[in-house]
PDB file of C-alpha atoms in Angstrom:
ATOM      1  CA  MET Y   1      84.901 -48.973  56.888  1.00 38.00           C
ATOM      2  CA  ARG Y   2      84.905 -48.432  53.142  1.00 42.00           C
ATOM      3  CA  ALA Y   3      87.108 -45.398  52.150  1.00 44.00           C
ATOM      4  CA  HIS Y   4      85.427 -42.801  50.125  1.00 45.00           C
ATOM      5  CA  THR Y   5      86.633 -42.496  46.635  1.00 45.00           C
ATOM      6  CA  PRO Y   6      86.429 -38.954  45.163  1.00 46.00           C
ATOM      7  CA  HIS Y   7      84.442 -38.921  41.992  1.00 43.00           C
ATOM      8  CA  PRO Y   8      84.143 -36.288  39.111  1.00 45.00           C
ATOM      9  CA  VAL Y   9      81.759 -33.399  39.877  1.00 45.00           C
ATOM     10  CA  PRO Y  10      78.399 -34.135  38.338  1.00 53.00           C
ATOM     11  CA  PRO Y  11      76.927 -31.758  35.825  1.00 67.00           C
ATOM     12  CA  ALA Y  12      74.817 -29.136  37.409  1.00 74.00           C
ATOM     13  CA  TYR Y  13      71.792 -30.098  35.338  1.00 74.00           C
ATOM     14  CA  HIS Y  14      70.539 -33.260  33.785  1.00 75.00           C
ATOM     15  CA  ARG Y  15      68.458 -33.512  30.453  1.00 75.00           C
ATOM     16  CA  GLY Y  16      64.967 -33.036  32.392  1.00 73.00           C
ATOM     17  CA  SER Y  17      66.128 -29.528  33.814  1.00 73.00           C
ATOM     18  CA  ARG Y  18      67.692 -28.476  30.608  1.00 75.00           C
ATOM     19  CA  ALA Y  19      64.745 -29.376  28.550  1.00 73.00           C
ATOM     20  CA  VAL Y  20      62.419 -27.061  30.959  1.00 69.00           C
ATOM     21  CA  GLN Y  21      64.976 -24.308  30.934  1.00 71.00           C
ATOM     22  CA  ALA Y  22      64.875 -24.290  27.040  1.00 69.00           C
ATOM     23  CA  ARG Y  23      61.120 -24.420  26.988  1.00 74.00           C
ATOM     24  CA  VAL Y  24      60.836 -21.388  29.264  1.00 74.00           C
ATOM     25  CA  GLY Y  25      63.773 -19.650  27.675  1.00 74.00           C
ATOM     26  CA  VAL Y  26      66.209 -19.296  30.505  1.00 70.00           C
ATOM     27  CA  ARG Y  27      69.058 -21.526  29.513  1.00 77.00           C
ATOM     28  CA  GLU Y  28      71.654 -18.505  29.665  1.00 77.00           C
ATOM     29  CA  SER Y  29      70.517 -17.491  32.963  1.00 78.00           C
ATOM     30  CA  ALA Y  30      70.578 -21.206  34.247  1.00 69.00           C
ATOM     31  CA  GLU Y  31      74.058 -21.612  33.245  1.00 78.00           C
ATOM     32  CA  HIS Y  32      75.172 -18.429  34.953  1.00 70.00           C
ATOM     33  CA  VAL Y  33      73.456 -19.500  38.138  1.00 69.00           C
ATOM     34  CA  ALA Y  34      75.015 -22.965  37.982  1.00 69.00           C
ATOM     35  CA  ARG Y  35      78.363 -21.424  38.676  1.00 73.00           C
ATOM     36  CA  SER Y  36      76.937 -21.109  42.349  1.00 75.00           C
ATOM     37  CA  ILE Y  37      76.775 -24.853  42.831  1.00 80.00           C
ATOM     38  CA  THR Y  38      79.789 -26.457  44.495  1.00 86.00           C
ATOM     39  CA  PRO Y  39      80.877 -30.067  45.258  1.00 87.00           C
ATOM     40  CA  GLY Y  40      82.318 -28.835  48.592  1.00 91.00           C
ATOM     41  CA  ILE Y  41      81.010 -27.373  51.748  1.00 95.00           C
ATOM     42  CA  ARG Y  42      82.344 -23.668  52.299  1.00 94.00           C
ATOM     43  CA  PRO Y  43      83.127 -22.355  55.751  1.00 95.00           C
ATOM     44  CA  VAL Y  44      79.930 -20.027  55.670  1.00 94.00           C
ATOM     45  CA  ALA Y  45      77.745 -23.061  54.683  1.00 95.00           C
ATOM     46  CA  ALA Y  46      79.073 -25.132  57.424  1.00 96.00           C
ATOM     47  CA  ALA Y  47      78.519 -22.392  59.888  1.00 97.00           C
ATOM     48  CA  PHE Y  48      74.874 -22.106  58.723  1.00 97.00           C
ATOM     49  CA  LEU Y  49      74.295 -25.715  58.930  1.00 97.00           C
ATOM     50  CA  GLU Y  50      75.648 -26.086  62.521  1.00 97.00           C
ATOM     51  CA  ALA Y  51      73.180 -23.145  63.592  1.00 97.00           C
ATOM     52  CA  GLN Y  52      69.927 -24.886  62.393  1.00 97.00           C
ATOM     53  CA  PRO Y  53      67.424 -27.050  64.456  1.00 97.00           C
ATOM     54  CA  MET Y  54      65.889 -28.674  61.592  1.00 97.00           C
ATOM     55  CA  LEU Y  55      66.767 -30.259  58.300  1.00 98.00           C
ATOM     56  CA  MET Y  56      64.510 -31.457  55.512  1.00 98.00           C
ATOM     57  CA  ILE Y  57      65.434 -34.559  53.526  1.00 98.00           C
ATOM     58  CA  GLY Y  58      64.144 -36.308  50.601  1.00 98.00           C
ATOM     59  CA  ALA Y  59      64.737 -39.901  49.420  1.00 98.00           C
ATOM     60  CA  ALA Y  60      62.892 -42.990  48.162  1.00 97.00           C
ATOM     61  CA  ASP Y  61      61.687 -45.745  50.483  1.00 97.00           C
ATOM     62  CA  HIS Y  62      62.516 -49.464  49.707  1.00 95.00           C
ATOM     63  CA  GLY Y  63      59.284 -49.506  47.705  1.00 95.00           C
ATOM     64  CA  GLY Y  64      60.405 -46.733  45.469  1.00 96.00           C
ATOM     65  CA  ARG Y  65      58.060 -44.139  46.891  1.00 98.00           C
ATOM     66  CA  VAL Y  66      59.554 -40.765  47.324  1.00 98.00           C
ATOM     67  CA  TRP Y  67      58.993 -38.836  50.730  1.00 98.00           C
ATOM     68  CA  ALA Y  68      60.095 -35.431  52.151  1.00 98.00           C
ATOM     69  CA  SER Y  69      60.860 -35.738  55.881  1.00 98.00           C
ATOM     70  CA  LEU Y  70      61.766 -33.395  58.806  1.00 97.00           C
ATOM     71  CA  LEU Y  71      64.660 -34.090  60.936  1.00 97.00           C
ATOM     72  CA  THR Y  72      65.098 -32.031  64.133  1.00 96.00           C
ATOM     73  CA  GLY Y  73      67.768 -31.602  66.760  1.00 95.00           C
ATOM     74  CA  ALA Y  74      69.471 -29.110  69.017  1.00 95.00           C
ATOM     75  CA  PRO Y  75      71.630 -26.991  66.685  1.00 97.00           C
ATOM     76  CA  GLY Y  76      74.767 -28.945  65.856  1.00 97.00           C
ATOM     77  CA  PHE Y  77      73.001 -32.073  65.234  1.00 97.00           C
ATOM     78  CA  THR Y  78      73.746 -31.452  61.667  1.00 97.00           C
ATOM     79  CA  ARG Y  79      77.483 -30.525  61.007  1.00 97.00           C
ATOM     80  CA  ALA Y  80      80.073 -30.452  58.468  1.00 97.00           C
ATOM     81  CA  THR Y  81      82.752 -32.885  59.472  1.00 96.00           C
ATOM     82  CA  GLY Y  82      84.992 -32.207  56.227  1.00 95.00           C
ATOM     83  CA  PRO Y  83      84.870 -30.331  52.994  1.00 94.00           C
ATOM     84  CA  HIS Y  84      82.692 -32.939  51.465  1.00 95.00           C
ATOM     85  CA  THR Y  85      80.974 -34.586  54.370  1.00 97.00           C
ATOM     86  CA  VAL Y  86      78.078 -33.863  56.603  1.00 97.00           C
ATOM     87  CA  SER Y  87      77.092 -35.762  59.918  1.00 98.00           C
ATOM     88  CA  VAL Y  88      73.450 -35.938  60.880  1.00 98.00           C
ATOM     89  CA  ALA Y  89      72.939 -37.014  64.601  1.00 97.00           C
ATOM     90  CA  GLY Y  90      69.941 -39.319  65.382  1.00 94.00           C
ATOM     91  CA  GLY Y  91      69.204 -40.625  61.985  1.00 93.00           C
ATOM     92  CA  VAL Y  92      65.733 -40.668  60.549  1.00 95.00           C
ATOM     93  CA  PRO Y  93      63.114 -41.355  63.268  1.00 93.00           C
ATOM     94  CA  ALA Y  94      61.668 -44.959  63.507  1.00 92.00           C
ATOM     95  CA  TYR Y  95      58.066 -43.682  62.865  1.00 93.00           C
ATOM     96  CA  ASP Y  96      59.030 -41.937  59.570  1.00 96.00           C
ATOM     97  CA  PRO Y  97      58.345 -43.388  56.136  1.00 96.00           C
ATOM     98  CA  LEU Y  98      62.176 -43.074  55.276  1.00 97.00           C
ATOM     99  CA  ALA Y  99      63.202 -44.742  58.619  1.00 95.00           C
ATOM    100  CA  ASP Y 100      64.931 -47.621  56.808  1.00 94.00           C
ATOM    101  CA  ALA Y 101      65.823 -45.862  53.443  1.00 96.00           C
ATOM    102  CA  ILE Y 102      69.292 -45.149  54.153  1.00 96.00           C
ATOM    103  CA  THR Y 103      71.438 -48.151  53.726  1.00 95.00           C
ATOM    104  CA  PRO Y 104      75.245 -49.050  53.837  1.00 95.00           C
ATOM    105  CA  ASP Y 105      75.274 -49.279  49.879  1.00 93.00           C
ATOM    106  CA  GLY Y 106      74.598 -45.514  49.841  1.00 95.00           C
ATOM    107  CA  THR Y 107      71.245 -43.849  49.409  1.00 97.00           C
ATOM    108  CA  PRO Y 108      70.741 -40.811  47.072  1.00 97.00           C
ATOM    109  CA  VAL Y 109      69.210 -37.858  49.366  1.00 98.00           C
ATOM    110  CA  GLY Y 110      68.415 -34.350  48.784  1.00 97.00           C
ATOM    111  CA  THR Y 111      68.601 -31.974  51.886  1.00 98.00           C
ATOM    112  CA  LEU Y 112      67.357 -28.553  52.492  1.00 97.00           C
ATOM    113  CA  ALA Y 113      68.525 -26.478  55.587  1.00 97.00           C
ATOM    114  CA  LEU Y 114      66.188 -23.533  56.153  1.00 96.00           C
ATOM    115  CA  ASP Y 115      66.170 -20.792  58.805  1.00 97.00           C
ATOM    116  CA  PRO Y 116      62.739 -18.997  58.991  1.00 97.00           C
ATOM    117  CA  ARG Y 117      64.306 -16.445  61.297  1.00 97.00           C
ATOM    118  CA  THR Y 118      66.488 -14.999  58.629  1.00 96.00           C
ATOM    119  CA  ARG Y 119      64.786 -16.198  55.496  1.00 96.00           C
ATOM    120  CA  ARG Y 120      68.058 -18.179  54.437  1.00 96.00           C
ATOM    121  CA  ARG Y 121      68.151 -21.708  52.928  1.00 95.00           C
ATOM    122  CA  MET Y 122      70.764 -23.988  51.550  1.00 95.00           C
ATOM    123  CA  ARG Y 123      70.394 -27.192  49.544  1.00 93.00           C
ATOM    124  CA  LEU Y 124      72.768 -30.035  49.855  1.00 95.00           C
ATOM    125  CA  ASN Y 125      72.417 -33.193  47.628  1.00 94.00           C
ATOM    126  CA  GLY Y 126      74.522 -36.281  47.742  1.00 96.00           C
ATOM    127  CA  THR Y 127      74.650 -39.927  48.992  1.00 97.00           C
ATOM    128  CA  ALA Y 128      73.856 -41.014  52.669  1.00 98.00           C
ATOM    129  CA  ARG Y 129      75.156 -43.960  54.627  1.00 97.00           C
ATOM    130  CA  PRO Y 130      74.585 -44.969  58.162  1.00 97.00           C
ATOM    131  CA  SER Y 131      77.096 -43.990  60.729  1.00 97.00           C
ATOM    132  CA  ALA Y 132      77.550 -44.325  64.601  1.00 95.00           C
ATOM    133  CA  ARG Y 133      76.016 -40.854  65.115  1.00 93.00           C
ATOM    134  CA  GLY Y 134      73.201 -41.400  62.740  1.00 97.00           C
ATOM    135  CA  PHE Y 135      73.971 -40.994  59.152  1.00 98.00           C
ATOM    136  CA  THR Y 136      76.703 -39.239  56.993  1.00 98.00           C
ATOM    137  CA  ILE Y 137      76.186 -37.373  53.657  1.00 98.00           C
ATOM    138  CA  GLU Y 138      78.844 -37.266  50.939  1.00 97.00           C
ATOM    139  CA  ALA Y 139      77.869 -34.018  49.220  1.00 95.00           C
ATOM    140  CA  GLU Y 140      77.942 -33.794  45.544  1.00 93.00           C
ATOM    141  CA  GLN Y 141      76.175 -30.517  44.992  1.00 90.00           C
ATOM    142  CA  VAL Y 142      75.946 -27.552  47.557  1.00 92.00           C
ATOM    143  CA  PHE Y 143      74.250 -24.229  46.903  1.00 89.00           C
ATOM    144  CA  SER Y 144      72.034 -21.573  48.504  1.00 87.00           C
ATOM    145  CA  ASN Y 145      68.797 -19.913  47.245  1.00 83.00           C
ATOM    146  CA  CYS Y 146      67.495 -16.356  47.521  1.00 83.00           C
ATOM    147  CA  PRO Y 147      64.850 -15.648  50.301  1.00 90.00           C
ATOM    148  CA  LYS Y 148      62.052 -15.437  47.667  1.00 91.00           C
ATOM    149  CA  TYR Y 149      58.600 -16.763  48.999  1.00 95.00           C
ATOM    150  CA  LEU Y 150      60.095 -17.495  52.284  1.00 97.00           C
ATOM    151  CA  GLN Y 151      57.942 -16.533  55.339  1.00 98.00           C
ATOM    152  CA  LYS Y 152      59.738 -15.123  58.406  1.00 98.00           C
ATOM    153  CA  ARG Y 153      59.198 -16.946  61.585  1.00 98.00           C
ATOM    154  CA  GLU Y 154      60.744 -16.583  64.922  1.00 98.00           C
ATOM    155  CA  TRP Y 155      61.637 -19.790  66.903  1.00 97.00           C
ATOM    156  CA  TYR Y 156      59.806 -19.942  70.068  1.00 95.00           C
ATOM    157  CA  GLY Y 157      61.704 -22.926  71.368  1.00 93.00           C
ATOM    158  CA  SER Y 158      61.026 -26.725  71.563  1.00 91.00           C
ATOM    159  CA  ASP Y 159      58.375 -28.854  73.160  1.00 87.00           C
ATOM    160  CA  PRO Y 160      59.950 -31.372  75.605  1.00 77.00           C
ATOM    161  CA  THR Y 161      57.563 -34.115  74.428  1.00 74.00           C
ATOM    162  CA  ARG Y 162      59.483 -36.589  72.418  1.00 70.00           C
ATOM    163  CA  PRO Y 163      58.661 -36.206  68.564  1.00 70.00           C
ATOM    164  CA  GLY Y 164      56.645 -38.942  67.177  1.00 69.00           C
ATOM    165  CA  THR Y 165      55.036 -39.829  70.361  1.00 66.00           C
ATOM    166  CA  GLY Y 166      51.379 -41.043  69.560  1.00 68.00           C
ATOM    167  CA  THR Y 167      50.048 -42.727  66.365  1.00 82.00           C
ATOM    168  CA  VAL Y 168      51.150 -41.971  62.913  1.00 91.00           C
ATOM    169  CA  ARG Y 169      48.100 -41.764  60.823  1.00 95.00           C
ATOM    170  CA  HIS Y 170      48.671 -43.504  57.491  1.00 97.00           C
ATOM    171  CA  GLY Y 171      46.177 -43.341  54.525  1.00 97.00           C
ATOM    172  CA  GLU Y 172      45.674 -43.323  50.575  1.00 98.00           C
ATOM    173  CA  GLU Y 173      44.117 -39.921  50.252  1.00 98.00           C
ATOM    174  CA  LEU Y 174      43.649 -36.735  52.287  1.00 98.00           C
ATOM    175  CA  THR Y 175      40.984 -36.485  55.036  1.00 97.00           C
ATOM    176  CA  PRO Y 176      38.771 -33.366  55.393  1.00 97.00           C
ATOM    177  CA  ALA Y 177      40.964 -32.028  58.205  1.00 97.00           C
ATOM    178  CA  GLN Y 178      44.092 -32.556  56.062  1.00 98.00           C
ATOM    179  CA  LEU Y 179      42.585 -30.924  53.172  1.00 97.00           C
ATOM    180  CA  ARG Y 180      41.870 -27.968  55.355  1.00 97.00           C
ATOM    181  CA  HIS Y 181      45.335 -27.876  56.481  1.00 97.00           C
ATOM    182  CA  VAL Y 182      46.537 -27.976  52.986  1.00 98.00           C
ATOM    183  CA  ARG Y 183      44.487 -25.321  51.877  1.00 97.00           C
ATOM    184  CA  ALA Y 184      45.672 -22.885  54.629  1.00 97.00           C
ATOM    185  CA  ALA Y 185      49.398 -23.625  54.238  1.00 98.00           C
ATOM    186  CA  ASP Y 186      51.846 -20.912  53.420  1.00 98.00           C
ATOM    187  CA  THR Y 187      54.915 -23.376  53.085  1.00 98.00           C
ATOM    188  CA  PHE Y 188      55.658 -26.799  51.847  1.00 98.00           C
ATOM    189  CA  PHE Y 189      58.761 -28.870  50.915  1.00 98.00           C
ATOM    190  CA  VAL Y 190      58.922 -31.083  47.872  1.00 98.00           C
ATOM    191  CA  ALA Y 191      61.247 -34.002  47.239  1.00 97.00           C
ATOM    192  CA  SER Y 192      61.935 -35.006  43.688  1.00 96.00           C
ATOM    193  CA  VAL Y 193      64.129 -37.641  42.013  1.00 94.00           C
ATOM    194  CA  ALA Y 194      65.941 -38.223  38.679  1.00 89.00           C
ATOM    195  CA  SER Y 195      68.695 -40.696  37.485  1.00 84.00           C
ATOM    196  CA  ASP Y 196      71.455 -38.271  38.847  1.00 83.00           C
ATOM    197  CA  GLY Y 197      70.092 -37.977  42.480  1.00 91.00           C
ATOM    198  CA  VAL Y 198      67.377 -36.480  44.638  1.00 95.00           C
ATOM    199  CA  ASP Y 199      66.444 -32.766  45.298  1.00 94.00           C
ATOM    200  CA  THR Y 200      64.509 -31.274  48.072  1.00 97.00           C
ATOM    201  CA  SER Y 201      63.106 -27.815  47.607  1.00 95.00           C
ATOM    202  CA  HIS Y 202      60.944 -25.348  49.141  1.00 96.00           C
ATOM    203  CA  ARG Y 203      57.531 -23.600  48.142  1.00 96.00           C
ATOM    204  CA  GLY Y 204      55.862 -20.834  49.595  1.00 97.00           C
ATOM    205  CA  GLY Y 205      53.137 -18.374  49.204  1.00 97.00           C
ATOM    206  CA  ASN Y 206      50.079 -16.802  50.741  1.00 97.00           C
ATOM    207  CA  PRO Y 207      47.662 -19.121  52.120  1.00 97.00           C
ATOM    208  CA  GLY Y 208      45.533 -20.597  49.396  1.00 96.00           C
ATOM    209  CA  PHE Y 209      48.501 -21.021  46.953  1.00 97.00           C
ATOM    210  CA  VAL Y 210      48.109 -24.774  47.124  1.00 97.00           C
ATOM    211  CA  ARG Y 211      44.833 -25.864  45.860  1.00 96.00           C
ATOM    212  CA  ALA Y 212      43.181 -29.034  46.909  1.00 96.00           C
ATOM    213  CA  ASP Y 213      40.747 -30.037  44.301  1.00 92.00           C
ATOM    214  CA  GLY Y 214      39.790 -33.339  45.992  1.00 94.00           C
ATOM    215  CA  PRO Y 215      41.201 -35.842  48.429  1.00 97.00           C
ATOM    216  CA  ARG Y 216      43.798 -37.077  45.897  1.00 98.00           C
ATOM    217  CA  GLU Y 217      44.303 -34.009  43.674  1.00 98.00           C
ATOM    218  CA  LEU Y 218      46.635 -31.173  44.545  1.00 98.00           C
ATOM    219  CA  SER Y 219      48.001 -28.269  42.442  1.00 97.00           C
ATOM    220  CA  TRP Y 220      50.088 -25.115  42.820  1.00 96.00           C
ATOM    221  CA  ARG Y 221      51.401 -22.501  40.425  1.00 94.00           C
ATOM    222  CA  ASP Y 222      55.084 -22.432  39.910  1.00 89.00           C
ATOM    223  CA  TYR Y 223      56.348 -19.047  40.777  1.00 89.00           C
ATOM    224  CA  PRO Y 224      59.299 -17.463  38.951  1.00 80.00           C
ATOM    225  CA  GLY Y 225      62.633 -18.459  40.743  1.00 75.00           C
ATOM    226  CA  ASN Y 226      66.256 -18.782  39.788  1.00 75.00           C
ATOM    227  CA  ALA Y 227      65.960 -20.358  36.465  1.00 67.00           C
ATOM    228  CA  MET Y 228      67.435 -23.785  37.661  1.00 75.00           C
ATOM    229  CA  PHE Y 229      64.161 -25.833  37.342  1.00 75.00           C
ATOM    230  CA  LEU Y 230      65.539 -28.615  39.412  1.00 78.00           C
ATOM    231  CA  THR Y 231      62.199 -29.770  40.669  1.00 84.00           C
ATOM    232  CA  LEU Y 232      60.367 -29.371  37.432  1.00 84.00           C
ATOM    233  CA  GLY Y 233      63.190 -30.939  35.731  1.00 83.00           C
ATOM    234  CA  ASN Y 234      63.181 -33.989  37.887  1.00 88.00           C
ATOM    235  CA  LEU Y 235      59.433 -34.201  37.407  1.00 89.00           C
ATOM    236  CA  GLU Y 236      59.974 -34.069  33.636  1.00 87.00           C
ATOM    237  CA  SER Y 237      62.227 -37.081  34.000  1.00 89.00           C
ATOM    238  CA  ASP Y 238      60.530 -38.955  36.792  1.00 93.00           C
ATOM    239  CA  GLY Y 239      57.107 -37.943  38.210  1.00 94.00           C
ATOM    240  CA  ARG Y 240      57.692 -39.504  41.598  1.00 97.00           C
ATOM    241  CA  ALA Y 241      57.566 -36.862  44.364  1.00 98.00           C
ATOM    242  CA  GLY Y 242      57.056 -36.324  48.193  1.00 98.00           C
ATOM    243  CA  LEU Y 243      55.553 -33.354  49.917  1.00 98.00           C
ATOM    244  CA  LEU Y 244      55.958 -32.265  53.494  1.00 98.00           C
ATOM    245  CA  PHE Y 245      53.590 -29.814  55.349  1.00 98.00           C
ATOM    246  CA  LEU Y 246      54.318 -28.390  58.761  1.00 98.00           C
ATOM    247  CA  ASP Y 247      52.020 -27.190  61.452  1.00 97.00           C
ATOM    248  CA  TRP Y 248      54.546 -24.494  62.560  1.00 97.00           C
ATOM    249  CA  GLU Y 249      52.779 -23.890  65.853  1.00 95.00           C
ATOM    250  CA  THR Y 250      51.840 -27.260  66.916  1.00 94.00           C
ATOM    251  CA  GLY Y 251      54.519 -29.461  65.468  1.00 94.00           C
ATOM    252  CA  ALA Y 252      52.251 -31.742  63.491  1.00 95.00           C
ATOM    253  CA  THR Y 253      53.606 -32.949  60.089  1.00 97.00           C
ATOM    254  CA  LEU Y 254      51.641 -34.190  56.879  1.00 98.00           C
ATOM    255  CA  GLN Y 255      53.749 -36.184  54.478  1.00 98.00           C
ATOM    256  CA  LEU Y 256      52.456 -36.945  51.007  1.00 98.00           C
ATOM    257  CA  SER Y 257      53.938 -39.440  48.452  1.00 98.00           C
ATOM    258  CA  GLY Y 258      52.708 -39.762  44.852  1.00 98.00           C
ATOM    259  CA  LEU Y 259      53.239 -38.550  41.290  1.00 98.00           C
ATOM    260  CA  ALA Y 260      53.349 -35.013  39.790  1.00 96.00           C
ATOM    261  CA  HIS Y 261      53.546 -33.310  36.433  1.00 95.00           C
ATOM    262  CA  THR Y 262      53.675 -29.816  35.100  1.00 93.00           C
ATOM    263  CA  GLU Y 263      51.218 -28.289  32.855  1.00 93.00           C
ATOM    264  CA  TYR Y 264      52.333 -25.267  30.634  1.00 91.00           C
ATOM    265  CA  GLY Y 265      49.810 -22.584  29.574  1.00 89.00           C
ATOM    266  CA  PRO Y 266      49.484 -19.094  28.577  1.00 86.00           C
ATOM    267  CA  GLY Y 267      48.766 -18.147  32.595  1.00 82.00           C
ATOM    268  CA  GLY Y 268      51.984 -19.750  33.485  1.00 88.00           C
ATOM    269  CA  ARG Y 269      53.118 -23.251  34.815  1.00 92.00           C
ATOM    270  CA  VAL Y 270      50.983 -25.346  37.259  1.00 95.00           C
ATOM    271  CA  VAL Y 271      52.130 -28.260  38.978  1.00 95.00           C
ATOM    272  CA  ARG Y 272      49.550 -31.157  39.543  1.00 97.00           C
ATOM    273  CA  PHE Y 273      50.120 -33.731  42.214  1.00 98.00           C
ATOM    274  CA  ARG Y 274      48.110 -36.888  42.877  1.00 98.00           C
ATOM    275  CA  VAL Y 275      48.359 -38.416  46.216  1.00 98.00           C
ATOM    276  CA  GLU Y 276      49.085 -42.189  46.584  1.00 98.00           C
ATOM    277  CA  ARG Y 277      50.170 -42.405  50.420  1.00 98.00           C
ATOM    278  CA  THR Y 278      49.781 -40.175  53.492  1.00 98.00           C
ATOM    279  CA  ALA Y 279      51.439 -40.064  56.860  1.00 98.00           C
ATOM    280  CA  GLU Y 280      50.357 -37.677  59.518  1.00 97.00           C
ATOM    281  CA  THR Y 281      52.237 -37.363  62.813  1.00 96.00           C
ATOM    282  CA  PRO Y 282      50.554 -35.154  65.356  1.00 93.00           C
ATOM    283  CA  ALA Y 283      53.939 -34.812  67.224  1.00 89.00           C
ATOM    284  CA  GLY Y 284      56.206 -34.824  64.241  1.00 93.00           C
ATOM    285  CA  SER Y 285      58.356 -31.800  65.361  1.00 95.00           C
ATOM    286  CA  PRO Y 286      59.232 -30.516  68.903  1.00 94.00           C
ATOM    287  CA  LEU Y 287      59.946 -27.115  67.240  1.00 96.00           C
ATOM    288  CA  ARG Y 288      57.449 -24.192  67.866  1.00 96.00           C
ATOM    289  CA  TRP Y 289      57.507 -21.130  65.592  1.00 97.00           C
ATOM    290  CA  SER Y 290      55.769 -17.850  65.577  1.00 97.00           C
ATOM    291  CA  PRO Y 291      52.901 -16.859  63.224  1.00 97.00           C
ATOM    292  CA  PRO Y 292      54.566 -15.773  59.778  1.00 98.00           C
ATOM    293  CA  GLU Y 293      55.681 -12.646  58.456  1.00 98.00           C
ATOM    294  CA  TYR Y 294      54.603 -13.259  54.750  1.00 97.00           C
ATOM    295  CA  SER Y 295      57.334 -12.762  52.211  1.00 97.00           C
ATOM    296  CA  PRO Y 296      56.824  -9.535  50.188  1.00 95.00           C
ATOM    297  CA  ALA Y 297      57.495 -11.499  47.034  1.00 95.00           C
ATOM    298  CA  ASN Y 298      54.333 -13.744  47.399  1.00 96.00           C
ATOM    299  CA  PRO Y 299      51.783 -13.147  44.617  1.00 93.00           C
ATOM    300  CA  ALA Y 300      48.227 -12.875  45.608  1.00 86.00           C
ATOM    301  CA  ALA Y 301      46.636 -16.329  45.892  1.00 69.00           C
ATOM    302  CA  ALA Y 302      44.404 -17.192  42.920  1.00 63.00           C
TER     303      ALA Y 302
END
């Protein structure tokens, strides 16, 4: 096994994020928030990870397409095994677009642990390699985000049916049923990339906050956040992105891969996403969640 050689802590922001921060006028706020980003996993972060039954992960597949995927397991399937190391049991499911993405040479990944029960979330970005248990992540950036735009849900339990059972439906555009699902969504997850790695983030709002203008065209308003602009900064540098929509009550997942860019106007920022590939898994998650209690921070959907 190759020993891990410690490396300098990477800067909090790359050129793309700094450009967006400057454009919006939040550079000073962003530098203040950057102090919360650490290269290590603190005990409170380790305890939070180990209590979660799901983890979102973003990466590029062998063809360079970016996807956001859902991993699930009994609490403890994701756990810190050291101050800079996370072990994820089971790996990426064989039916997932990222099934073969994690290689022994190391794969940049962005992960998001989210607990709808408490509206808490934590992001951990780094490099993943296969392990006997599944895969291991060497952490480079670890930080928490505020509960803004997170819908509260209770975890009802897990369906005993094995995740991924049934046919995964692949396509190059959204079907009418998928369009209805997207338009009704109150949450999705977005993976984005840049030269310094991958990030996976959360987007939430009242149903209708995601617009589907056609089978290949989605858009959403970029609501005010923590001033980091990691996602928009990545899109400024590299437009590849992956979206993940969950059906919280049935366990179906819808993954989209494509290109995104941000438009700036007097009414605010709008992200436009063009679908290139789709993957719908009717039994993508065994987890079952309650209907949402919407975040009081959600703006009215336009």
